[in-house]
Structure formats: structure tokens, C-alpha cells
mmCIF file of C-alpha atoms in Angstrom:
data_model
loop_
_atom_site.group_PDB
_atom_site.id
_atom_site.type_symbol
_atom_site.label_atom_id
_atom_site.label_comp_id
_atom_site.label_asym_id
_atom_site.label_seq_id
_atom_site.Cartn_x
_atom_site.Cartn_y
_atom_site.Cartn_z
ATOM 1 C CA MET A 3 -8.760 9.617 -17.324
ATOM 2 C CA LYS A 4 -11.383 12.366 -17.704
ATOM 3 C CA LEU A 5 -14.038 12.906 -15.115
ATOM 4 C CA ASN A 6 -16.714 15.508 -14.991
ATOM 5 C CA ALA A 7 -17.025 17.777 -11.817
ATOM 6 C CA ASP A 8 -19.709 15.333 -10.207
ATOM 7 C CA LYS A 9 -17.313 12.429 -10.764
ATOM 8 C CA LEU A 10 -14.319 14.165 -9.536
ATOM 9 C CA MET A 11 -16.236 15.012 -6.344
ATOM 10 C CA LEU A 12 -17.311 11.554 -5.933
ATOM 11 C CA ARG A 13 -13.704 10.350 -6.265
ATOM 12 C CA GLU A 14 -12.639 12.854 -3.517
ATOM 13 C CA THR A 15 -15.336 11.350 -1.235
ATOM 14 C CA ALA A 16 -14.347 7.821 -1.921
ATOM 15 C CA LEU A 17 -10.748 8.785 -1.204
ATOM 16 C CA ALA A 18 -11.720 10.396 2.085
ATOM 17 C CA ALA A 19 -13.882 7.323 2.908
ATOM 18 C CA LEU A 20 -11.063 4.981 2.329
ATOM 19 C CA ASN A 21 -8.801 6.895 4.674
ATOM 20 C CA SER A 22 -11.644 7.171 7.301
ATOM 21 C CA SER A 23 -10.452 4.240 9.456
ATOM 22 C CA LEU A 24 -7.280 2.109 10.040
ATOM 23 C CA SER A 25 -9.379 -0.893 10.402
ATOM 24 C CA LEU A 26 -9.269 -2.397 7.015
ATOM 25 C CA PRO A 27 -12.687 -3.825 7.034
ATOM 26 C CA GLN A 28 -14.205 -0.614 8.142
ATOM 27 C CA ALA A 29 -12.197 1.232 5.496
ATOM 28 C CA LEU A 30 -13.372 -0.987 2.655
ATOM 29 C CA GLU A 31 -17.004 -0.744 4.031
ATOM 30 C CA ALA A 32 -16.874 3.100 4.037
ATOM 31 C CA VAL A 33 -15.434 3.360 0.412
ATOM 32 C CA ARG A 34 -17.747 0.762 -0.992
ATOM 33 C CA PRO A 35 -20.826 2.685 -2.190
ATOM 34 C CA HIS A 36 -18.587 5.542 -3.610
ATOM 35 C CA LEU A 37 -16.234 3.110 -5.485
ATOM 36 C CA LEU A 38 -19.046 1.061 -6.798
ATOM 37 C CA GLU A 39 -20.857 3.997 -8.137
ATOM 38 C CA LEU A 40 -17.919 5.456 -9.619
ATOM 39 C CA ALA A 41 -16.552 2.315 -11.352
ATOM 40 C CA GLN A 42 -20.266 1.294 -12.183
ATOM 41 C CA ALA A 43 -19.955 -2.024 -10.315
ATOM 42 C CA ASP A 44 -22.292 -4.045 -8.247
ATOM 43 C CA ALA A 45 -19.927 -5.731 -5.675
ATOM 44 C CA MET A 46 -16.362 -5.801 -4.505
ATOM 45 C CA ALA A 47 -13.941 -7.705 -2.542
ATOM 46 C CA LEU A 48 -10.376 -7.845 -1.514
ATOM 47 C CA CYS A 49 -8.341 -11.046 -1.106
ATOM 48 C CA LEU A 50 -5.259 -10.715 1.150
ATOM 49 C CA MET A 51 -2.498 -13.189 0.248
ATOM 50 C CA ASP A 52 0.851 -14.259 1.886
ATOM 51 C CA VAL A 53 3.017 -16.378 -0.553
ATOM 52 C CA THR A 54 6.298 -16.271 1.487
ATOM 53 C CA HIS A 55 6.318 -20.086 2.086
ATOM 54 C CA SER A 56 2.995 -21.246 0.750
ATOM 55 C CA LEU A 57 -0.256 -19.508 -0.155
ATOM 56 C CA HIS A 58 -2.419 -18.343 2.566
ATOM 57 C CA PHE A 59 -5.318 -16.118 1.799
ATOM 58 C CA LYS A 60 -8.301 -14.260 3.335
ATOM 59 C CA TRP A 61 -11.173 -12.540 1.758
ATOM 60 C CA LEU A 62 -12.629 -9.215 2.941
ATOM 61 C CA VAL A 63 -16.103 -8.676 1.500
ATOM 62 C CA PRO A 64 -17.882 -5.328 2.366
ATOM 63 C CA GLY A 65 -21.611 -5.246 2.105
ATOM 64 C CA HIS A 66 -23.532 -8.465 1.260
ATOM 65 C CA ARG A 67 -21.895 -11.633 1.282
ATOM 66 C CA ILE A 68 -20.613 -13.489 -1.841
ATOM 67 C CA PRO A 69 -21.033 -17.123 -1.349
ATOM 68 C CA ILE A 70 -18.675 -18.261 -4.135
ATOM 69 C CA LEU A 71 -15.729 -16.478 -2.576
ATOM 70 C CA GLU A 72 -16.369 -18.637 0.533
ATOM 71 C CA GLU A 73 -15.709 -21.619 -1.751
ATOM 72 C CA TYR A 74 -12.456 -20.050 -3.270
ATOM 73 C CA ALA A 75 -10.282 -22.627 -1.946
ATOM 74 C CA GLY A 76 -11.649 -25.295 -4.103
ATOM 75 C CA LEU A 77 -11.963 -23.003 -7.130
ATOM 76 C CA ILE A 78 -8.488 -21.243 -6.852
ATOM 77 C CA ASP A 79 -7.031 -23.564 -9.660
ATOM 78 C CA HIS A 80 -9.823 -22.494 -12.030
ATOM 79 C CA ASP A 81 -9.306 -18.677 -11.343
ATOM 80 C CA PHE A 82 -8.312 -17.608 -14.984
ATOM 81 C CA LEU A 83 -7.651 -13.992 -13.651
ATOM 82 C CA ARG A 84 -5.046 -14.962 -10.959
ATOM 83 C CA ALA A 85 -2.089 -15.607 -13.324
ATOM 84 C CA PRO A 86 -2.628 -12.561 -15.427
ATOM 85 C CA ILE A 87 -2.885 -10.059 -12.468
ATOM 86 C CA PHE A 88 0.304 -11.736 -10.926
ATOM 87 C CA ALA A 89 2.085 -11.135 -14.246
ATOM 88 C CA ARG A 90 1.179 -7.597 -14.304
ATOM 89 C CA PRO A 91 0.907 -6.135 -10.733
ATOM 90 C CA GLN A 92 -0.936 -2.794 -10.381
ATOM 91 C CA THR A 93 -2.425 -3.259 -14.010
ATOM 92 C CA VAL A 94 -6.130 -3.415 -14.031
ATOM 93 C CA ILE A 95 -7.329 -6.383 -15.971
ATOM 94 C CA ARG A 96 -10.917 -6.939 -17.246
ATOM 95 C CA SER A 97 -12.330 -10.609 -17.766
ATOM 96 C CA SER A 98 -13.484 -9.423 -21.327
ATOM 97 C CA GLU A 99 -9.910 -8.748 -22.395
ATOM 98 C CA LEU A 100 -9.035 -12.330 -21.568
ATOM 99 C CA LEU A 101 -11.869 -14.389 -22.654
ATOM 100 C CA SER A 102 -14.624 -14.313 -25.416
ATOM 101 C CA ARG A 103 -18.050 -14.339 -23.940
ATOM 102 C CA LYS A 104 -18.464 -17.926 -24.766
ATOM 103 C CA GLU A 105 -15.196 -18.903 -23.240
ATOM 104 C CA TYR A 106 -16.200 -17.009 -20.102
ATOM 105 C CA GLU A 107 -19.436 -18.686 -19.718
ATOM 106 C CA ARG A 108 -17.662 -22.135 -19.837
ATOM 107 C CA THR A 109 -15.486 -21.134 -16.929
ATOM 108 C CA LEU A 110 -16.238 -22.719 -13.422
ATOM 109 C CA ILE A 111 -16.138 -19.478 -11.826
ATOM 110 C CA TYR A 112 -18.903 -18.126 -13.953
ATOM 111 C CA GLN A 113 -21.092 -21.406 -13.807
ATOM 112 C CA ARG A 114 -20.645 -21.670 -10.003
ATOM 113 C CA SER A 115 -21.552 -17.992 -9.567
ATOM 114 C CA ARG A 116 -24.719 -18.569 -11.185
ATOM 115 C CA GLU A 117 -25.496 -21.356 -9.090
ATOM 116 C CA LEU A 118 -24.757 -19.622 -5.946
ATOM 117 C CA GLU A 119 -25.835 -16.049 -6.798
ATOM 118 C CA PRO A 120 -24.951 -13.398 -7.178
ATOM 119 C CA ARG A 121 -23.499 -14.204 -10.687
ATOM 120 C CA PHE A 122 -20.262 -12.780 -11.965
ATOM 121 C CA GLU A 123 -21.304 -11.517 -15.348
ATOM 122 C CA HIS A 124 -18.083 -9.427 -15.455
ATOM 123 C CA ILE A 125 -14.998 -9.226 -13.356
ATOM 124 C CA MET A 126 -12.203 -6.363 -13.015
ATOM 125 C CA ALA A 127 -9.268 -7.099 -10.899
ATOM 126 C CA VAL A 128 -5.850 -5.671 -9.997
ATOM 127 C CA LEU A 129 -2.940 -6.947 -7.914
ATOM 128 C CA LEU A 130 -1.718 -4.778 -5.160
ATOM 129 C CA PRO A 131 1.901 -5.510 -3.895
ATOM 130 C CA ILE A 132 1.907 -4.764 -0.055
ATOM 131 C CA ARG A 133 5.322 -5.962 0.873
ATOM 132 C CA PRO A 134 7.532 -8.711 -0.419
ATOM 133 C CA GLY A 135 5.640 -11.954 -0.279
ATOM 134 C CA SER A 136 2.404 -10.154 0.673
ATOM 135 C CA PHE A 137 -0.404 -9.134 -1.770
ATOM 136 C CA GLY A 138 -3.856 -7.906 -2.133
ATOM 137 C CA ALA A 139 -6.190 -8.948 -4.971
ATOM 138 C CA PHE A 140 -8.805 -6.268 -5.504
ATOM 139 C CA ALA A 141 -11.802 -7.177 -7.613
ATOM 140 C CA LEU A 142 -15.049 -5.403 -8.944
ATOM 141 C CA TYR A 143 -17.938 -7.499 -9.990
ATOM 142 C CA ARG A 144 -20.924 -6.966 -12.131
ATOM 143 C CA HIS A 145 -24.138 -8.916 -11.974
ATOM 144 C CA ARG A 146 -25.526 -7.629 -15.306
ATOM 145 C CA PRO A 147 -23.972 -8.792 -18.732
ATOM 146 C CA ARG A 148 -22.365 -5.387 -19.727
ATOM 147 C CA ALA A 149 -18.632 -5.349 -19.957
ATOM 148 C CA TYR A 150 -16.409 -3.031 -18.162
ATOM 149 C CA SER A 151 -15.176 -0.199 -20.380
ATOM 150 C CA SER A 152 -11.720 1.272 -20.433
ATOM 151 C CA GLN A 153 -13.006 4.315 -18.497
ATOM 152 C CA ASN A 154 -14.148 1.898 -15.701
ATOM 153 C CA ALA A 155 -10.684 0.378 -15.614
ATOM 154 C CA ALA A 156 -8.892 3.793 -15.521
ATOM 155 C CA VAL A 157 -11.259 4.662 -12.463
ATOM 156 C CA LEU A 158 -10.005 1.614 -10.766
ATOM 157 C CA ALA A 159 -6.474 2.129 -11.851
ATOM 158 C CA SER A 160 -6.566 5.640 -10.238
ATOM 159 C CA PHE A 161 -7.409 4.012 -6.887
ATOM 160 C CA THR A 162 -4.653 1.345 -6.917
ATOM 161 C CA ALA A 163 -1.925 3.293 -5.199
ATOM 162 C CA HIS A 164 -4.446 4.598 -2.511
ATOM 163 C CA LEU A 165 -5.670 1.072 -1.906
ATOM 164 C CA MET A 166 -2.087 -0.149 -1.319
ATOM 165 C CA ASN A 167 -1.283 2.774 0.835
ATOM 166 C CA SER A 168 -4.449 2.035 2.862
ATOM 167 C CA ILE A 169 -3.726 -1.589 3.299
ATOM 168 C CA ARG A 170 -0.203 -0.789 4.329
ATOM 169 C CA ASN A 171 -1.210 1.726 6.866
ATOM 170 C CA CYS A 172 -3.928 -0.536 8.473
ATOM 171 C CA GLY A 173 -1.221 -3.082 8.637
ATOM 172 C CA HIS A 174 1.247 -0.839 10.356
ATOM 173 C CA VAL A 175 -1.099 0.335 12.924
ATOM 174 C CA GLN A 176 -2.663 -3.077 13.368
ATOM 175 C CA ASP A 177 1.085 -4.171 14.261
ATOM 176 C CA ILE A 178 1.260 -1.531 16.876
ATOM 177 C CA THR A 179 -2.318 -1.232 18.326
ATOM 178 C CA ILE A 180 -4.581 -2.992 20.610
ATOM 179 C CA GLY A 181 -8.048 -1.376 20.237
ATOM 180 C CA THR A 182 -7.120 2.317 20.049
ATOM 181 C CA ASN A 183 -3.914 2.264 22.178
ATOM 182 C CA LEU A 184 -0.377 2.317 20.639
ATOM 183 C CA LEU A 185 1.608 -0.669 22.023
ATOM 184 C CA GLU A 186 4.447 0.937 23.724
ATOM 185 C CA GLU A 187 6.052 -2.321 24.535
ATOM 186 C CA LEU A 188 6.937 -2.624 20.874
ATOM 187 C CA TYR A 189 8.615 0.748 20.922
ATOM 188 C CA ARG A 190 10.842 0.184 23.938
ATOM 189 C CA ARG A 191 13.846 -0.671 21.739
ATOM 190 C CA PRO A 192 16.373 2.021 21.564
ATOM 191 C CA ASP A 193 16.157 2.418 17.732
ATOM 192 C CA THR A 194 12.365 3.041 17.356
ATOM 193 C CA ALA A 195 9.774 5.628 18.876
ATOM 194 C CA PHE A 196 6.552 7.377 17.908
ATOM 195 C CA LEU A 197 4.855 10.680 18.298
ATOM 196 C CA VAL A 198 1.141 11.426 17.819
ATOM 197 C CA VAL A 199 0.482 15.033 16.775
ATOM 198 C CA GLU A 200 -2.458 17.044 16.095
ATOM 199 C CA PRO A 201 -1.893 19.567 13.363
ATOM 200 C CA PRO A 202 -0.485 22.147 13.092
ATOM 201 C CA HIS A 203 1.948 21.110 16.148
ATOM 202 C CA HIS A 204 0.130 19.966 19.102
ATOM 203 C CA GLU A 205 1.761 16.772 20.414
ATOM 204 C CA VAL A 206 -0.701 14.518 22.198
ATOM 205 C CA LEU A 207 1.397 11.323 22.846
ATOM 206 C CA ARG A 208 4.745 9.891 22.617
ATOM 207 C CA SER A 209 6.563 6.684 23.269
ATOM 208 C CA PRO A 210 8.957 6.343 26.108
ATOM 209 C CA HIS A 211 12.108 6.451 23.973
ATOM 210 C CA ALA A 212 10.841 9.458 21.704
ATOM 211 C CA ALA A 213 12.646 12.082 23.781
ATOM 212 C CA VAL A 214 15.919 10.261 23.363
ATOM 213 C CA LEU A 215 15.696 9.856 19.567
ATOM 214 C CA LEU A 216 14.676 13.491 19.290
ATOM 215 C CA GLU A 217 17.543 14.716 21.183
ATOM 216 C CA ARG A 218 19.999 12.567 19.116
ATOM 217 C CA TRP A 219 18.546 13.633 15.972
ATOM 218 C CA PHE A 220 18.007 17.198 16.181
ATOM 219 C CA THR A 221 19.768 20.292 17.920
ATOM 220 C CA PRO A 222 17.872 22.763 19.832
ATOM 221 C CA SER A 223 17.931 25.116 16.986
ATOM 222 C CA ASP A 224 15.990 22.485 14.956
ATOM 223 C CA LEU A 225 13.027 22.752 17.307
ATOM 224 C CA HIS A 226 9.789 24.615 16.751
ATOM 225 C CA SER A 227 8.466 26.650 19.746
ATOM 226 C CA SER A 228 6.162 23.583 20.450
ATOM 227 C CA GLY A 229 9.068 21.183 20.810
ATOM 228 C CA LEU A 230 8.449 19.428 17.447
ATOM 229 C CA PRO A 231 11.465 19.374 15.256
ATOM 230 C CA LEU A 232 11.061 21.806 12.281
ATOM 231 C CA PRO A 233 11.821 19.339 9.544
ATOM 232 C CA LEU A 234 9.206 17.051 10.774
ATOM 233 C CA LYS A 235 6.593 19.880 11.292
ATOM 234 C CA GLU A 236 7.317 21.153 7.807
ATOM 235 C CA ARG A 237 6.700 17.734 6.342
ATOM 236 C CA LEU A 238 3.487 17.298 8.414
ATOM 237 C CA ASP A 239 2.221 20.715 7.307
ATOM 238 C CA ALA A 240 2.854 19.791 3.684
ATOM 239 C CA LEU A 241 1.114 16.418 4.042
ATOM 240 C CA VAL A 242 -1.867 17.945 5.689
ATOM 241 C CA ASP A 243 -2.281 20.480 2.785
ATOM 242 C CA MET A 244 -1.720 17.967 0.078
ATOM 243 C CA ALA A 245 -4.366 16.106 -2.002
ATOM 244 C CA PRO A 246 -4.446 12.435 -1.316
ATOM 245 C CA ASP A 247 -2.686 11.709 -4.765
ATOM 246 C CA ALA A 248 0.127 13.908 -3.817
ATOM 247 C CA ARG A 249 0.862 12.241 -0.500
ATOM 248 C CA LEU A 250 1.436 8.837 -1.703
ATOM 249 C CA ASP A 251 5.186 9.068 -2.048
ATOM 250 C CA LYS A 252 5.836 11.791 0.450
ATOM 251 C CA ASN A 253 4.753 9.971 3.610
ATOM 252 C CA VAL A 254 8.476 8.780 4.526
ATOM 253 C CA TRP A 255 11.093 11.163 5.724
ATOM 254 C CA VAL A 256 14.520 10.160 5.493
ATOM 255 C CA SER A 257 17.847 11.798 6.743
ATOM 256 C CA LEU A 258 21.363 10.114 6.054
ATOM 257 C CA HIS A 259 23.973 10.512 8.697
ATOM 258 C CA ALA A 260 27.501 8.867 9.323
ATOM 259 C CA ASP A 261 25.845 6.427 11.822
ATOM 260 C CA GLY A 262 22.849 5.411 9.651
ATOM 261 C CA TYR A 263 19.545 6.554 8.235
ATOM 262 C CA ARG A 264 16.746 8.182 10.357
ATOM 263 C CA THR A 265 13.349 7.622 9.003
ATOM 264 C CA VAL A 266 9.880 8.734 9.941
ATOM 265 C CA ARG A 267 6.584 7.489 8.521
ATOM 266 C CA PHE A 268 3.692 9.825 8.667
ATOM 267 C CA ILE A 269 0.295 7.942 9.173
ATOM 268 C CA GLU A 270 -2.922 9.951 9.328
ATOM 269 C CA LEU A 271 -5.238 8.526 12.144
ATOM 270 C CA PRO A 272 -8.934 8.363 11.645
ATOM 271 C CA ALA A 273 -11.321 10.561 13.617
ATOM 272 C CA PRO A 274 -15.070 10.676 13.817
ATOM 273 C CA ASP A 275 -15.077 14.553 13.827
ATOM 274 C CA GLY A 276 -12.620 17.333 14.497
ATOM 275 C CA PRO A 277 -8.932 17.539 13.391
ATOM 276 C CA ARG A 278 -7.277 14.234 12.471
ATOM 277 C CA LYS A 279 -4.198 13.375 14.326
ATOM 278 C CA TRP A 280 -1.021 11.910 12.775
ATOM 279 C CA ALA A 281 1.163 9.243 14.003
ATOM 280 C CA LEU A 282 4.966 9.684 13.478
ATOM 281 C CA LEU A 283 6.913 6.297 13.432
ATOM 282 C CA MET A 284 10.656 7.044 14.006
ATOM 283 C CA HIS A 285 13.314 4.464 13.285
ATOM 284 C CA GLU A 286 16.873 4.395 13.068
ATOM 285 C CA ILE A 287 18.389 2.178 10.413
ATOM 286 C CA PRO A 288 22.085 1.147 10.148
ATOM 287 C CA ILE A 289 24.101 2.422 7.183
ATOM 288 C CA SER A 290 25.011 -1.221 6.364
ATOM 289 C CA ILE A 291 21.421 -2.576 6.045
ATOM 290 C CA PRO A 292 21.275 -5.744 4.027
ATOM 291 C CA LEU A 293 18.865 -6.511 1.540
ATOM 292 C CA PRO A 294 16.278 -8.969 3.166
ATOM 293 C CA ALA A 295 16.007 -12.490 1.757
ATOM 294 C CA GLU A 296 12.131 -11.848 1.226
ATOM 295 C CA MET A 297 13.128 -9.025 -1.276
ATOM 296 C CA LYS A 298 15.998 -10.996 -2.878
ATOM 297 C CA ARG A 299 13.691 -13.791 -3.955
ATOM 298 C CA LYS A 300 11.442 -11.309 -6.055
ATOM 299 C CA LEU A 301 14.358 -9.751 -7.890
ATOM 300 C CA THR A 302 16.989 -10.863 -10.577
ATOM 301 C CA PRO A 303 20.687 -10.937 -9.684
ATOM 302 C CA ARG A 304 21.245 -7.480 -11.421
ATOM 303 C CA GLU A 305 18.218 -6.033 -9.582
ATOM 304 C CA VAL A 306 19.612 -7.419 -6.201
ATOM 305 C CA THR A 307 22.895 -5.658 -6.838
ATOM 306 C CA ILE A 308 21.159 -2.443 -7.556
ATOM 307 C CA ALA A 309 18.951 -2.672 -4.642
ATOM 308 C CA THR A 310 22.019 -3.099 -2.390
ATOM 309 C CA CYS A 311 23.425 0.039 -3.860
ATOM 310 C CA LEU A 312 20.228 1.918 -3.297
ATOM 311 C CA LEU A 313 20.354 0.738 0.423
ATOM 312 C CA ARG A 314 23.742 2.524 0.532
ATOM 313 C CA ASN A 315 22.242 5.749 -0.565
ATOM 314 C CA TRP A 316 23.946 5.705 -3.970
ATOM 315 C CA THR A 317 22.471 7.841 -6.805
ATOM 316 C CA ASN A 318 21.628 6.446 -10.056
ATOM 317 C CA GLU A 319 24.742 8.235 -11.481
ATOM 318 C CA GLN A 320 26.950 6.456 -8.772
ATOM 319 C CA ILE A 321 25.416 2.993 -9.597
ATOM 320 C CA ALA A 322 25.935 3.491 -13.265
ATOM 321 C CA ILE A 323 29.632 4.175 -12.776
ATOM 322 C CA GLU A 324 30.245 1.482 -10.382
ATOM 323 C CA LEU A 325 28.432 -1.355 -12.541
ATOM 324 C CA ASP A 326 29.492 0.170 -15.808
ATOM 325 C CA LEU A 327 25.910 0.663 -16.940
ATOM 326 C CA SER A 328 24.127 3.538 -18.743
ATOM 327 C CA PHE A 329 22.090 5.881 -16.607
ATOM 328 C CA LEU A 330 18.989 5.037 -18.486
ATOM 329 C CA THR A 331 19.554 1.177 -17.798
ATOM 330 C CA VAL A 332 19.827 2.012 -14.058
ATOM 331 C CA LYS A 333 16.990 4.099 -13.926
ATOM 332 C CA THR A 334 14.938 1.271 -15.483
ATOM 333 C CA HIS A 335 16.149 -1.272 -13.078
ATOM 334 C CA VAL A 336 15.259 0.952 -10.191
ATOM 335 C CA ARG A 337 11.897 1.375 -11.545
ATOM 336 C CA ASN A 338 11.258 -2.336 -12.159
ATOM 337 C CA LEU A 339 12.639 -3.466 -8.856
ATOM 338 C CA LEU A 340 10.414 -0.974 -6.847
ATOM 339 C CA ALA A 341 7.449 -2.240 -8.759
ATOM 340 C CA LYS A 342 8.233 -5.875 -8.132
ATOM 341 C CA LEU A 343 8.611 -5.238 -4.352
ATOM 342 C CA GLY A 344 5.428 -3.121 -4.283
ATOM 343 C CA ILE A 345 7.312 -0.166 -2.884
ATOM 344 C CA ASP A 346 6.749 3.499 -3.830
ATOM 345 C CA SER A 347 9.955 5.124 -3.466
ATOM 346 C CA ARG A 348 13.792 4.778 -2.436
ATOM 347 C CA ALA A 349 12.729 6.070 1.043
ATOM 348 C CA ASP A 350 10.126 3.314 1.379
ATOM 349 C CA LEU A 351 12.499 0.693 0.201
ATOM 350 C CA LEU A 352 14.793 1.747 3.229
ATOM 351 C CA TYR A 353 11.806 1.579 5.585
ATOM 352 C CA GLN A 354 10.547 -1.695 4.330
ATOM 353 C CA ALA A 355 13.875 -3.290 4.262
ATOM 354 C CA ALA A 356 14.610 -2.274 7.886
ATOM 355 C CA ARG A 357 11.059 -3.616 8.926
ATOM 356 C CA LEU A 358 11.877 -6.865 7.394
ATOM 357 C CA ASN A 359 15.268 -7.169 8.925
ATOM 358 C CA LYS A 360 14.160 -6.043 12.236
ATOM 359 C CA PRO A 361 10.368 -5.481 12.336
ATOM 360 C CA VAL A 362 9.119 -2.175 13.771
#
């Protein structure tokens, strides 16, 4: 994707807006004008779906209401984009790629949008895997009859990882917040804790069990003069200095020990002005962590075997030797299973598997 200086600046503004709140509706409202301008769209919406047992969905529509989406339950079987985006997660799909203009105008989605206004002259959508069984379908709409270009699709594609990360972060914080207060009750378990830090190293809040985990995880020589462990301070310093694109697969720190994994997820907290604080969510994971059933249902038998090996911290080379496969085959399986699960990295696989086995 090639963007001129003005477009690049607009993209940076849009990414900053997307991360300006850990309330998902507020984040979408903040990013809306910038993303619509960048992708040359007129409206946008996010459909949050849970398909674990049966389909449940909820539309988030920033800006003006879109009446047809309020009728979506009765139109879902006529949504011609639904099957294609589920078949190709994280791939932007344009309505003009699927149907000719005449075919599109005969669809119930188009006809009903004309009746209710605003009309959907063109649609561009992408499926965002959030966690096993949970998805977000993000769509951009045009009210004028000009098809989305490949450049428009590339713009949206450049946002997909950021949208997934924002939805996950909002979900994590929603799980542990009431208003603006972290729910300490959730973090009274002996294997979880959190810190809130104002960079570079000013600690402003910690949960009751944080001191116990920090003492167990780190020696006095590991500590910075502020009391923050150097490995965590170094990762936080790096994240603060990173561009948003670079942060995506670096926000989970994992350390392997004889008694299990130690993980920390770094989440930037919104602030109206001044320096932005970060929440560090700490979690201990047993070395024998099983692959959750929700994940197994998404994978082939071979991918289940390889995912189980990943949870044992085996390298691709070790997996290839153990399963008598080529290194390239293992690498392909790993890439495919992470994509199916909507997970960014091995570290995130550990974190999400632990979260599903014993929610944090």
C-alpha cells in the first residue's frame, strides 16, 4: 500500500484515535471520521459475534444510525458477504468482487437499504477473529454508486490487526473494570495480578497479590531502582517507543520456568491528556496447560497436535522431529492454526489458552 504524506499522517491520526479509549463504542466513534476519509467510505459498523454454541450478535454503529442493521436478524440468511468473509478471515472482501452490478441490485440487502436509507451502493467487509468462537465483522459502506478500489481495500487491510487488538484490549479491560476502577476481586487468585505504570517507571497502582508474584518471579538484582523489574521495564520502554504497527505482536511477555510459564500482557490505557498509563496483567500458567475445547473445535487433528506441542514450548524443529514432518510443513501448520484461532503469536496462544482454561 502506497500512501502520500498527507494520507500517512491521516492513518497515524486514525490509529491514535482507535487507541484513545478502552470503551469499544468510544474508540469506534473516535476513529470513524479518519477511517472513513482514508478509505473513502460513508459509514461503518462492527458486528460482534459469538458462535460458541449458537449465533449471538450485536451491532456497534458509530455516527448516524443505519436502520437496515437494526433488522439484520431477519436478513442474516440473505447476507451474501457473510460466508465469504468467514471463509477468509482477515481478508478484505468487496461486494463488487462477489457479484455483478445487476446481481447485487437484486439482493435483499441492497433493496432493503434503498427502502430504509441510507442505501448500501457498495460494501467492503473483513472478519476479525477475536478469540475462539468470538469474531468481529467490520464493514464500510458507500452510499454512492462507485465501487471500492483495491487501494481502498488495502487501506482497510492495514487496519485489521489494529482493530482486532483494540477489540481484544477493550474486552480485557471490560472484564476487569467497573467504570475506571480495576476489579481487584478478580485478581485475588494466587496466580494472577496487575500493575499500572506511568512510563518510564512510575508505578501508580498494583493489585494485592502483585508483590507476591514479583518476589517469586524476580530476584533483587532484576529490579530497577523504581522497584519495577528490569525485563518488564525494558519491554514497556520498547513498546512506548514503538509505532502502532510494531507493537501488535510484542504486547505479551513470556518467560518459561520449571514450574510453568510467566506471562505479562501490556495494555496502554487511554488518557484525555498527559502521559498515558499502562496496565501490566501478570499471570502464571502451568507447564502442562491443555488445549481448550473451544480451540480444538477450530482446528484439524494435525493442527491440534501441533498446537499442543506449542503449549509445551517446543520449537518448530522439535515438532518436526517428533512428528516426522518437514520444518516447512510444521511452519505452515503453525501459521494456519494461529490464523484460525485469531491469535498473533505463540506468546498470545499461551495467554489465550490459559485465559480459556482459567479465565483471567
